[in-house]
Coordinates of C-alpha atoms in Angstrom, one line a residue:
X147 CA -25.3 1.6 58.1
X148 CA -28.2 0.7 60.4
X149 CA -30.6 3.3 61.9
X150 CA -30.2 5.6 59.6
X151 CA -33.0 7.5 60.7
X152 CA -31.5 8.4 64.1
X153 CA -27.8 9.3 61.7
X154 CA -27.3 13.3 61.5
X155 CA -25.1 15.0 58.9
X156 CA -23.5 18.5 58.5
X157 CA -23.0 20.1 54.8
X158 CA -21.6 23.4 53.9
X159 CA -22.1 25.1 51.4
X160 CA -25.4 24.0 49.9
X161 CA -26.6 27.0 48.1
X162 CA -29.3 25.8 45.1
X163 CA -28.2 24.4 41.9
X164 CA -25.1 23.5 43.4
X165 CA -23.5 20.4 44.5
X166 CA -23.8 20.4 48.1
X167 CA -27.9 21.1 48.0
X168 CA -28.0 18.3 45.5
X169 CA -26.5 15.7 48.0
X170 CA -28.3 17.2 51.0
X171 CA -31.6 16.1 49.3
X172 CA -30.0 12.9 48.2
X173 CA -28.4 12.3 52.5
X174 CA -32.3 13.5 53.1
X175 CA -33.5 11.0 50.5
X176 CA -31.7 8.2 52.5
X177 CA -33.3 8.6 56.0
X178 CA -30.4 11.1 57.5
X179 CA -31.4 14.3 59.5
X180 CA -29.7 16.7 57.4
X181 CA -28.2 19.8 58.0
X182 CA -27.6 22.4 55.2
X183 CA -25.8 25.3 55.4
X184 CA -24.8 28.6 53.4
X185 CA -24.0 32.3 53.8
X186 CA -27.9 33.2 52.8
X187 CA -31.2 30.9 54.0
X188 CA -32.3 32.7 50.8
X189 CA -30.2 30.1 48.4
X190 CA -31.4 27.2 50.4
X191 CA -35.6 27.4 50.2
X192 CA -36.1 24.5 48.0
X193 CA -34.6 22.5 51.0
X194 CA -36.9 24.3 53.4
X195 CA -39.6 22.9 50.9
X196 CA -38.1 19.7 51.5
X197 CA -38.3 19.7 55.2
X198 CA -34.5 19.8 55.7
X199 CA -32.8 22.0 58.4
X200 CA -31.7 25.4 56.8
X201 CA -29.2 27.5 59.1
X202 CA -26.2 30.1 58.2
X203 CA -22.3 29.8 57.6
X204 CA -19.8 31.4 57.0
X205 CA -16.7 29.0 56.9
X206 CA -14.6 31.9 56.8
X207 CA -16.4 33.5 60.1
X208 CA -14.9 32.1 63.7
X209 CA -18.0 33.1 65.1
X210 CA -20.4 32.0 62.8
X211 CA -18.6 28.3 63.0
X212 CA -18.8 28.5 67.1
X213 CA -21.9 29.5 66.5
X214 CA -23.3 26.6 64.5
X215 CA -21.7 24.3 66.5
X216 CA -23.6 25.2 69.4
X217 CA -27.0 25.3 67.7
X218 CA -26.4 21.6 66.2
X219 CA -25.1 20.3 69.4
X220 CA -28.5 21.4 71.0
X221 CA -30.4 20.0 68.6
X222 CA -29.0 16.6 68.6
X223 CA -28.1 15.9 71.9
X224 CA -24.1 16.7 71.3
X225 CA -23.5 14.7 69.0
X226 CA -23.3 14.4 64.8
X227 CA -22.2 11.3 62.7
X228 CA -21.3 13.2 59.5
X229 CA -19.5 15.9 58.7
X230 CA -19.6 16.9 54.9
X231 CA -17.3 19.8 54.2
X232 CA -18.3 21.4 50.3
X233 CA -18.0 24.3 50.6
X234 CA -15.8 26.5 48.6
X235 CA -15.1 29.1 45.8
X236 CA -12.8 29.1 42.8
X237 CA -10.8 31.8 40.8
X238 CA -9.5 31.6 37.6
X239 CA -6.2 33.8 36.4
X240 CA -2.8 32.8 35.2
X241 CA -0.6 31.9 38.4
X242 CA 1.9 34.8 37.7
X243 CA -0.9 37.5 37.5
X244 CA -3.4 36.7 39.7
X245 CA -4.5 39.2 42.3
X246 CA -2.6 37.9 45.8
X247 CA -5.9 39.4 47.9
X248 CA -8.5 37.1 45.7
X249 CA -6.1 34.0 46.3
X250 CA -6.3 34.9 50.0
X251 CA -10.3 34.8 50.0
X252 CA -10.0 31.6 48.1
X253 CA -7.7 29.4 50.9
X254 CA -9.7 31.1 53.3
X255 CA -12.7 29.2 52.2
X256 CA -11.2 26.3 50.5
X257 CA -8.4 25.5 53.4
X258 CA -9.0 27.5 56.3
X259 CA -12.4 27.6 56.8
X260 CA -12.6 23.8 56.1
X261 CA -10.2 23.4 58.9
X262 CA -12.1 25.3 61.4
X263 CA -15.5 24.0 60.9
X264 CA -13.1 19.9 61.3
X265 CA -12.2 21.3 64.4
X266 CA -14.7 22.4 65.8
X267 CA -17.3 19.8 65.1
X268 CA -14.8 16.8 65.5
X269 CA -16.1 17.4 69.6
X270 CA -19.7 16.0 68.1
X271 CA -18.6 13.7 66.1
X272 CA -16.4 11.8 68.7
X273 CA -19.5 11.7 70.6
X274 CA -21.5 10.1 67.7
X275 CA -18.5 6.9 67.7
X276 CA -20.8 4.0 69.0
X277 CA -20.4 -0.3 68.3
X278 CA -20.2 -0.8 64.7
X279 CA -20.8 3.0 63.8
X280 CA -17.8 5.1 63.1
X281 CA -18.3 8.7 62.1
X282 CA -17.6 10.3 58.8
X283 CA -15.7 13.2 57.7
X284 CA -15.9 13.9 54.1
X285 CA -13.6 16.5 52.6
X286 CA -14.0 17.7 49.3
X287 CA -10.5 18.4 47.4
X288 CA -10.1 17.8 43.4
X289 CA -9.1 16.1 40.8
X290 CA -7.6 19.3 40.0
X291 CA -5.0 18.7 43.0
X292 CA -3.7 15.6 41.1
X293 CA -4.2 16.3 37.4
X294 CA -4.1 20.4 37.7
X295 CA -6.0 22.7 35.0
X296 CA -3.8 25.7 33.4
X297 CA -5.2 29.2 35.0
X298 CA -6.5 27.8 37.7
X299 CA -3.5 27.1 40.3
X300 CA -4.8 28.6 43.2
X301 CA -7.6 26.7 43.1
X302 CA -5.5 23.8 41.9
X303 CA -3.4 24.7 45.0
X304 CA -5.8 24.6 47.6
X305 CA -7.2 21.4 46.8
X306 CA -4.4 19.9 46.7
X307 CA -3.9 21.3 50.5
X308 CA -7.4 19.5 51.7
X309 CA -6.3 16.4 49.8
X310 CA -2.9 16.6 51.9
X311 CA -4.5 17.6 55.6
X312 CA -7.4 14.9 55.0
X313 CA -4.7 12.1 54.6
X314 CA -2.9 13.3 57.9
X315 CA -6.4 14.1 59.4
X316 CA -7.5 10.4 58.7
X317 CA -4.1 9.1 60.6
X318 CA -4.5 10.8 63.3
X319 CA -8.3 10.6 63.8
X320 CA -8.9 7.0 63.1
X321 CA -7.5 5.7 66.4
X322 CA -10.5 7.8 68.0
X323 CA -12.9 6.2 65.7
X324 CA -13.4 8.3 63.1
X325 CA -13.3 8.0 59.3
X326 CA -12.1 10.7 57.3
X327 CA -12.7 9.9 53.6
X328 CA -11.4 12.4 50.7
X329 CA -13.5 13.1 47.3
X330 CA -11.7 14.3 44.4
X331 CA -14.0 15.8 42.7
X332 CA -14.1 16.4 39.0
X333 CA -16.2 18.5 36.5
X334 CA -20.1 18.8 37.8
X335 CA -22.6 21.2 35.9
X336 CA -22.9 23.8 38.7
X337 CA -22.5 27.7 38.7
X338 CA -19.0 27.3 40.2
X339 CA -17.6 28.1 37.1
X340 CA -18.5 30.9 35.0
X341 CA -17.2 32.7 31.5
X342 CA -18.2 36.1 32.7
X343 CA -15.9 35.4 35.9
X344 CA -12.7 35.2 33.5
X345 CA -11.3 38.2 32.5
X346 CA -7.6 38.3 31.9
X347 CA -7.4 41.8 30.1
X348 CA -6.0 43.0 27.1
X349 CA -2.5 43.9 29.2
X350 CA -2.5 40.2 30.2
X351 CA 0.6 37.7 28.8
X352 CA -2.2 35.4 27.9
X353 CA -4.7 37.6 26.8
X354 CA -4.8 35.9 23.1
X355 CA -6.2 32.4 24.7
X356 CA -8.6 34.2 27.3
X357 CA -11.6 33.2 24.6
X358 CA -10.9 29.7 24.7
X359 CA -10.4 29.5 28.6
X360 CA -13.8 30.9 28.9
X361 CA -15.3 28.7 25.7
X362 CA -13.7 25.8 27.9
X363 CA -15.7 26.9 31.3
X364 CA -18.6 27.4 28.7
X365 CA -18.4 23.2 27.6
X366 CA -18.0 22.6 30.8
X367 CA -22.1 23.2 32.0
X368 CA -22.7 21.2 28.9
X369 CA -20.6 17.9 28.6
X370 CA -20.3 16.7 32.4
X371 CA -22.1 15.5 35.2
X372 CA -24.9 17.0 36.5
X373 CA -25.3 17.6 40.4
X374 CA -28.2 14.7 41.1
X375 CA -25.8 12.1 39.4
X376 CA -23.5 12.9 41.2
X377 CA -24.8 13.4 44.5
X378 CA -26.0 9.5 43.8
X379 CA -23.3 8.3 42.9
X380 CA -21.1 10.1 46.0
X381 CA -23.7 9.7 48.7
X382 CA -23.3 5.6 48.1
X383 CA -19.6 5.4 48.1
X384 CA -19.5 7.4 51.2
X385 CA -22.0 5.2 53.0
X386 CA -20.3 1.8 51.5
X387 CA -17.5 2.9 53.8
X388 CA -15.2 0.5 51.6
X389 CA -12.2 3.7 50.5
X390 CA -10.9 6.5 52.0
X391 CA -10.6 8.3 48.7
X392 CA -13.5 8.4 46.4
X393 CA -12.8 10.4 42.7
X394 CA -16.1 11.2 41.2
X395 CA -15.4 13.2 37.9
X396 CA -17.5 12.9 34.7
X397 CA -17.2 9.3 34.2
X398 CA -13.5 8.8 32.7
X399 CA -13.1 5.4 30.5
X400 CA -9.5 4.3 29.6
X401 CA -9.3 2.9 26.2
X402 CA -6.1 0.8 25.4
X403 CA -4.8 0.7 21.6
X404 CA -7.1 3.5 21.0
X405 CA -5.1 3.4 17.3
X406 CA -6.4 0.1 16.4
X407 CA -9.9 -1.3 15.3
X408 CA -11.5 -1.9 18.6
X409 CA -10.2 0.8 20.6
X410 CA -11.1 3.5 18.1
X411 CA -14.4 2.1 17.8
X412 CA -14.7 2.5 21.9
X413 CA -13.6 5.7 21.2
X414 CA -16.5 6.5 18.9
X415 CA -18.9 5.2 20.8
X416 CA -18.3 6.6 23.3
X417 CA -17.5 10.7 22.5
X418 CA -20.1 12.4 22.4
X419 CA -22.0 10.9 25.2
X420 CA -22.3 13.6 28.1
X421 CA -20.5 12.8 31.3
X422 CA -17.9 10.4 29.8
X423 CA -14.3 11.9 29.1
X424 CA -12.2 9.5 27.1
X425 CA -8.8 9.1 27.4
X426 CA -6.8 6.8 24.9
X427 CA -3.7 5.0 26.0
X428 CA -0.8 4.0 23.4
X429 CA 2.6 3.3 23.6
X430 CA 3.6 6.3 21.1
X431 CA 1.7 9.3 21.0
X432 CA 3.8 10.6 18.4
X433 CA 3.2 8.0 15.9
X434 CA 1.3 8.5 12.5
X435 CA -1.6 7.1 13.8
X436 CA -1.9 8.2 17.1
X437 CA -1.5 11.9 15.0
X438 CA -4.1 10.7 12.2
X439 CA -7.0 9.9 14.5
X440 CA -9.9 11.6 13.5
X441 CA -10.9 12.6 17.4
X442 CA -8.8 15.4 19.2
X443 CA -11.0 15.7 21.8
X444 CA -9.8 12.5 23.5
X445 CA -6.8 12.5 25.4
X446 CA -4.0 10.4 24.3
X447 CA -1.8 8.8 27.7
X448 CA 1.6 7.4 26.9
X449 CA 1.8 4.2 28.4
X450 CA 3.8 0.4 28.1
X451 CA 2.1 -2.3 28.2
X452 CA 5.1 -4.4 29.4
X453 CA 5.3 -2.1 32.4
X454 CA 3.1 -1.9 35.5
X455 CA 4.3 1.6 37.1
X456 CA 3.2 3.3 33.4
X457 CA -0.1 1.6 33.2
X458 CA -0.8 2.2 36.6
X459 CA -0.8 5.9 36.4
X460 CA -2.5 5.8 33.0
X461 CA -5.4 4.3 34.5
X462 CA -5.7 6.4 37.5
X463 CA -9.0 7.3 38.3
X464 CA -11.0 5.4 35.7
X465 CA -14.2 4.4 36.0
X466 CA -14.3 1.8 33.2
X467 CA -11.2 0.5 31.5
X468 CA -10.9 -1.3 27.5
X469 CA -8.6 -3.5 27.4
X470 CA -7.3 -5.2 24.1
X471 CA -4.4 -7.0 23.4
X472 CA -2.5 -8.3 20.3
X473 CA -1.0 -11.6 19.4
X474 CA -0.2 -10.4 15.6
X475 CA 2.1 -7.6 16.9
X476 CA 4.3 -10.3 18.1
X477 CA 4.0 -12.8 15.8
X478 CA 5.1 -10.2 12.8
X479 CA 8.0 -9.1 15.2
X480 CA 10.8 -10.6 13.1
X481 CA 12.8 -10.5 16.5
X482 CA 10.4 -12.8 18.2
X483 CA 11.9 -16.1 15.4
X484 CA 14.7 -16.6 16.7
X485 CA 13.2 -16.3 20.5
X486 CA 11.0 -19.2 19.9
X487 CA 13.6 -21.0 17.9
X488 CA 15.5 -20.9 21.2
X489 CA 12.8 -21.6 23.4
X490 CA 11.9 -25.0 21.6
X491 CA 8.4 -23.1 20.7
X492 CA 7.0 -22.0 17.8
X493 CA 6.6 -18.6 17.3
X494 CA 2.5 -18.5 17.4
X495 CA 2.8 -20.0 21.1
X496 CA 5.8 -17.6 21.7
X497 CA 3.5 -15.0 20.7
X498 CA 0.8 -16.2 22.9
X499 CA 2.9 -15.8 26.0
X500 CA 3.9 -12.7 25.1
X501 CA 0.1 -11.2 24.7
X502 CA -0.4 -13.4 28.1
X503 CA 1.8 -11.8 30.0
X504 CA 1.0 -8.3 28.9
X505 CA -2.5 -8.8 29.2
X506 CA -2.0 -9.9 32.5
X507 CA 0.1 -6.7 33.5
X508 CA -2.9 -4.7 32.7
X509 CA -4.8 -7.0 34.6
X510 CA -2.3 -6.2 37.6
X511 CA -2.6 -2.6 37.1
X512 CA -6.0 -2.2 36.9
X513 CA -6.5 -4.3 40.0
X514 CA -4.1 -1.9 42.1
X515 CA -5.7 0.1 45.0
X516 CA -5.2 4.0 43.3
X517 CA -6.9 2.4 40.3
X518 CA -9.6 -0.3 41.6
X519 CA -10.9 2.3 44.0
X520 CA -12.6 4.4 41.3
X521 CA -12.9 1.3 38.8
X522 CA -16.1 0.5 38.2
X523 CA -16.3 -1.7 34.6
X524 CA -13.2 -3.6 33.9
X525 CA -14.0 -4.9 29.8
X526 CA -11.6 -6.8 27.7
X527 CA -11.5 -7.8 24.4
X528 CA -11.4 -12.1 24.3
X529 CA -11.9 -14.8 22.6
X530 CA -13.5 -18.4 23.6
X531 CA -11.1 -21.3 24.8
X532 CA -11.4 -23.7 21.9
X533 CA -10.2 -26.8 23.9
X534 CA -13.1 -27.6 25.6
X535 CA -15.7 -27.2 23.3
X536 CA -13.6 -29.5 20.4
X537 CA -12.8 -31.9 23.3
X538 CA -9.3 -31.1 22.8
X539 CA -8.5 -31.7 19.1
X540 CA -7.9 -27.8 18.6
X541 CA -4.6 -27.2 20.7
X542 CA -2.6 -25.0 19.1
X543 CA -5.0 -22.2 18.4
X544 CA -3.1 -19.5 20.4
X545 CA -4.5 -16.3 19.2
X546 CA -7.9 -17.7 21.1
X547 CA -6.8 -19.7 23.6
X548 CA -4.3 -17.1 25.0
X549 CA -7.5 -14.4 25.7
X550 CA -9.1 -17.4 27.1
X551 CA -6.2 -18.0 29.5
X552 CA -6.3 -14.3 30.4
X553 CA -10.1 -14.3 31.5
X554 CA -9.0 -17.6 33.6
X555 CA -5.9 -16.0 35.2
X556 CA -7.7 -13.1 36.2
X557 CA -10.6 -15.3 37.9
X558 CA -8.5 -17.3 39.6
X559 CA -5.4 -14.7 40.7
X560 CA -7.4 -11.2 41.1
X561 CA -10.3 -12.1 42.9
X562 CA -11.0 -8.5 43.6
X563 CA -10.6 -7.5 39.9
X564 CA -12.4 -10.3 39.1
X565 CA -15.8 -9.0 40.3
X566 CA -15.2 -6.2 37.5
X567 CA -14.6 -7.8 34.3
X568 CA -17.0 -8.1 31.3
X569 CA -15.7 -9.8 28.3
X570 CA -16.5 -8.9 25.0
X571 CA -15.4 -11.5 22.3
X572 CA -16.3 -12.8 18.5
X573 CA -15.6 -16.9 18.5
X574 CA -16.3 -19.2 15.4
X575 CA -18.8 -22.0 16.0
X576 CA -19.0 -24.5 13.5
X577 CA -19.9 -24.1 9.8
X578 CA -21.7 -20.5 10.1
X579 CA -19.4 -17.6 11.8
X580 CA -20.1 -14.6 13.7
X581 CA -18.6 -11.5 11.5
X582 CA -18.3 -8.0 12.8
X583 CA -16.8 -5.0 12.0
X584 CA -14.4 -4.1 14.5
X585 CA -14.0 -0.7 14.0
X586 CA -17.5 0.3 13.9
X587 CA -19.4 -2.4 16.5
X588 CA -17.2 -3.3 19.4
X589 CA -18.1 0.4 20.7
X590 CA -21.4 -0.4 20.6
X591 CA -21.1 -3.8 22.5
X592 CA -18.6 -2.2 24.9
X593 CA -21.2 0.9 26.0
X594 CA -24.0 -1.9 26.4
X595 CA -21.7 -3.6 28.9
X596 CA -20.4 -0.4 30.9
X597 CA -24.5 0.6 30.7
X598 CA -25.3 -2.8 33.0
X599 CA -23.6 -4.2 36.1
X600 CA -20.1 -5.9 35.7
X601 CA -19.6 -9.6 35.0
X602 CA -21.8 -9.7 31.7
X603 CA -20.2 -11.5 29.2
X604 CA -21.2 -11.0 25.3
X605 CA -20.6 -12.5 21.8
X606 CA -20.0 -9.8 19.6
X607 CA -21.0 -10.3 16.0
X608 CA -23.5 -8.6 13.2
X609 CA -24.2 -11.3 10.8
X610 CA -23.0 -14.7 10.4
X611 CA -21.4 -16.3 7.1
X612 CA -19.3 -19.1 6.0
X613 CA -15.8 -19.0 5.1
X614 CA -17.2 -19.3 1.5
X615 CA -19.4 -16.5 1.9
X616 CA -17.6 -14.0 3.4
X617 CA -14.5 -14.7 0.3
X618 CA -17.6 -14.3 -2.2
X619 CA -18.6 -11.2 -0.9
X620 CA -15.1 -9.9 -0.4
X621 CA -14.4 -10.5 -4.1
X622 CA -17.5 -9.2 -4.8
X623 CA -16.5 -6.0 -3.1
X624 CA -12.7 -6.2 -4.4
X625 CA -14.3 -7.1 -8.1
X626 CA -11.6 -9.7 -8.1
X627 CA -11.8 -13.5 -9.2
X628 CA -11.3 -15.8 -6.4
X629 CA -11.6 -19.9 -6.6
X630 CA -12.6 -21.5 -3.5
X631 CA -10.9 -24.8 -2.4
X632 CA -12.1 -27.1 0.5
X633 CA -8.4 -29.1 1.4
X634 CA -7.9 -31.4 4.3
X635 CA -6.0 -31.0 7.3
X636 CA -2.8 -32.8 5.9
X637 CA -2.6 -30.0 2.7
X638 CA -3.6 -27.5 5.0
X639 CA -0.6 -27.9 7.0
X640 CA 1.7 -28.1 3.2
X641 CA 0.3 -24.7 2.5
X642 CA 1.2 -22.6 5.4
X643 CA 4.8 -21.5 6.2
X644 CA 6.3 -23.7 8.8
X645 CA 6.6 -21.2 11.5
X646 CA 3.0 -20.5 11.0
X647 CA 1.9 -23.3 13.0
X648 CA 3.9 -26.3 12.5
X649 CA 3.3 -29.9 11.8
X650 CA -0.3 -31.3 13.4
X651 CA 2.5 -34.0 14.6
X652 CA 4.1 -31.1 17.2
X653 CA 0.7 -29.1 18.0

């Protein structure tokens, strides 16, 4: 955006220590002539301090929002380039007790009074459309409107009403020249929400799970985003002008396999770090080790990994996304023998198609527009290609070779995604090896990559050993007796079961 110093914007509801006064300092921050709004100039001195515009609202007040407009319009000629609608309220009872007049006061802010102050600033706005500048109205709805919370469905209601009238508002004012972007806002540490504001009473159907509703609110001002990150983070995705919806909750990462080695150790790393939410994808929820995991705080999503639609709507408003996938699951899938035997292949390069394919269906999902638009980090577990660097007398190496193939394909077929991806990956040079331990390290590595830009690519490893080594020190460990052999290619192939890999004469 050019000239942002001549750029105006309108925010309601900017009371201090909430969200809206954090991004009217960030707007200010930024060169804009800001605006900022709330029922008492009392709540908005440190902005006053800051040199920012104070004045009154009340969104709920026809003549306080005529009012405003008037005094704006004055000031800046007629005319206004943002409009940033925060303001709102929020009241939590179960939806078949709450009191019908508090629900009332609550659309009448969160809907209603939204839609007033839209219409009557959309006059200045309008006026603000110039070559290469289209105006910006930025409503604030949920996540709650998509993914709603239990005892709060009024709020979860009206949200989900601003989500719905921004979409139709952005049809029909974008032939004028006007953008009208949505933010789904998530969990911020603000004093929105409150313990002492829940109160259910001992007559109340759910009166024996009011202490954890309110020990819930309580975690809340303690495990998610505070209002300068995100008024950051939100202030440059509405200025990037690049999507019409923008979700901005604590920073949500989806972990795939979450039951395995490397996801759990994503998991891990990941848990306790404030404003991340981690939510674990698997195929079977229900199975001993999803149930055996040592976390409940991480939410498990059912998903397939063979189909798009379920992936799709398991990653849905990630900001970083672990992918893994598995060549061993298919190789060990008795099924899969005779498939290959069919096919003319053997069943390690069956397998390899099979963990191709999926991967790439993740790939695909994660690279559709209701999931790339909040997708930030994009890191999956691989594995180096080991044609080229042993100028192709390795060429049946499949569990590497297919990750390999992956990172290609994605490169090459998903430009868009492709800006996203970091790789993480352990490969075997020659004679000394790169050892790790997956379920402890790749965490580690994986939170290094999601704590830089995307595209960084890293060998994941703790120590290095040879083949001898590491079977001394696992005997060692074992207090077994192992004897070490060093055989040839020919015996190595005698050894091995021959759907393993086959002859060196057919690979």
């Amino acid at each position: 955006m050019s000239d942002l110093k001549q750029r105006s914007i309108l925010i309601t509801g900017c009371s201090q220590g909430g969200a809206g006064n954090a991004l009217a300092l960030q707007f200010a921050s930024k060169g804009f002539r800001v605006f900022a709004t709330a029922r008492s100039l009392k709540t908005l001195a440190n902005l006053q301090e800051k040199n920012i515009e104070t004045l009154t609202l009340d969104v709920t007040d026809a003549s306080s929002i005529t009012a405003l407009a008037a005094e704006i319009s004055s000031r800046t000629g007629g005319s206004l380039h943002i409009l940033f609608n925060n303001a709102g309220t929020l009241y939590e009872a179960p939806a078949v007790e709450a009191d019908p007049a508090r629900v009332r006061a609550l659309f009448n802010t969160n809907v209603f009074g939204l839609m007033e102050v839209t219409t009557a600033f959309t006059p200045l706005l309008l006026a603000g459309v110039s070559p290469g500048f289209s105006p910006i109205i930025v409503n604030v709805a949920s996540v709650l409107a998509r993914v709603p919370n239990p005892f709060a469905s009024a709020y979860n209601a009206s949200k989900a009403a601003v989500a719905s009238y921004s979409d139709t508002l952005r049809l029909e004012l974008q032939p004028l020249g006007l953008k009208v972007k949505t933010l789904y806002m998530g969990e911020v540490s603000t004093p929105l929400m409150a313990a002492e504001n829940i109160n259910f009473g001992p007559q109340s159907i759910y009166h024996v799970v009011e202490d954890s509703v309110k020990a819930r609110t309580t975690t809340h001002l303690t495990k998610t985003m505070g209002p300068a990150q995100f008024a950051r983070e939100v202030v440059d995705e509405v200025l990037s002008g690049k999507n019409a919806s923008i979700w901005k909750d604590i920073s949500t990462s989806k972990v795939l396999d979450v039951t395995g080695n490397q996801g759990s150790s994503v998991e891990n790393a990941f848990l306790n770090l404030q404003g991340w939410c981690i939510r674990g994808i698997t195929r079977n929820p229900s199975s001993l080790a999803a149930q055996q995991r040592p976390s409940k705080e991480v939410e498990i999503v059912k998903a397939d990994l063979d189909d798009i639609a379920s992936l799709e709507s398991a990653f849905r408003g990630a900001s970083a996304i672990f992918a893994v996938t598995d060549i061993y699951n298919h190789f060990f899938n008795p099924a899969n023998f005779a498939k290959a035997q069919e096919a003319g292949i053997s069943v390690n390069e069956y397998a390899c198609n099979l963990e191709i394919t999926q991967a790439m269906k993740i790939a695909i999902a994660a690279n559709l527009p209701d999931v790339s638009s909040t997708l930030t980090h994009f890191v999956f577990s691989s594995l180096s290609d080991t044609k080229p660097w042993s100028k192709g007398r390795y060429t049946w190496n499949f569990h590497f070779d297919g990750k390999a193939r992956v990172v290609k394909r994605i490169r090459e077929e998903l430009p868009d995604l492709a800006a996203k991806p970091s790789t993480v990956q352990s490969e075997m040079p020659e004679v000394k090896l790169p050892w790790i331990i997956a379920d402890r390290y790749i965490g580690v590595y994986v939170k290094v990559l999601l704590e830089n830009s995307p595209r960084k690519n890293v060998l994941a490893y703790i120590q290095t050993a040879t083949w001898c080594e590491f079977w001394t020190l696992w005997a060692d460990v074992r207090n077994v007796k192992i004897d070490i052999k060093v055989v040839g290619l020919g015996d190595f192939f005698k050894i091995l079961p021959e759907f393993f890999g086959g002859s060196s004469k057919t690979h």
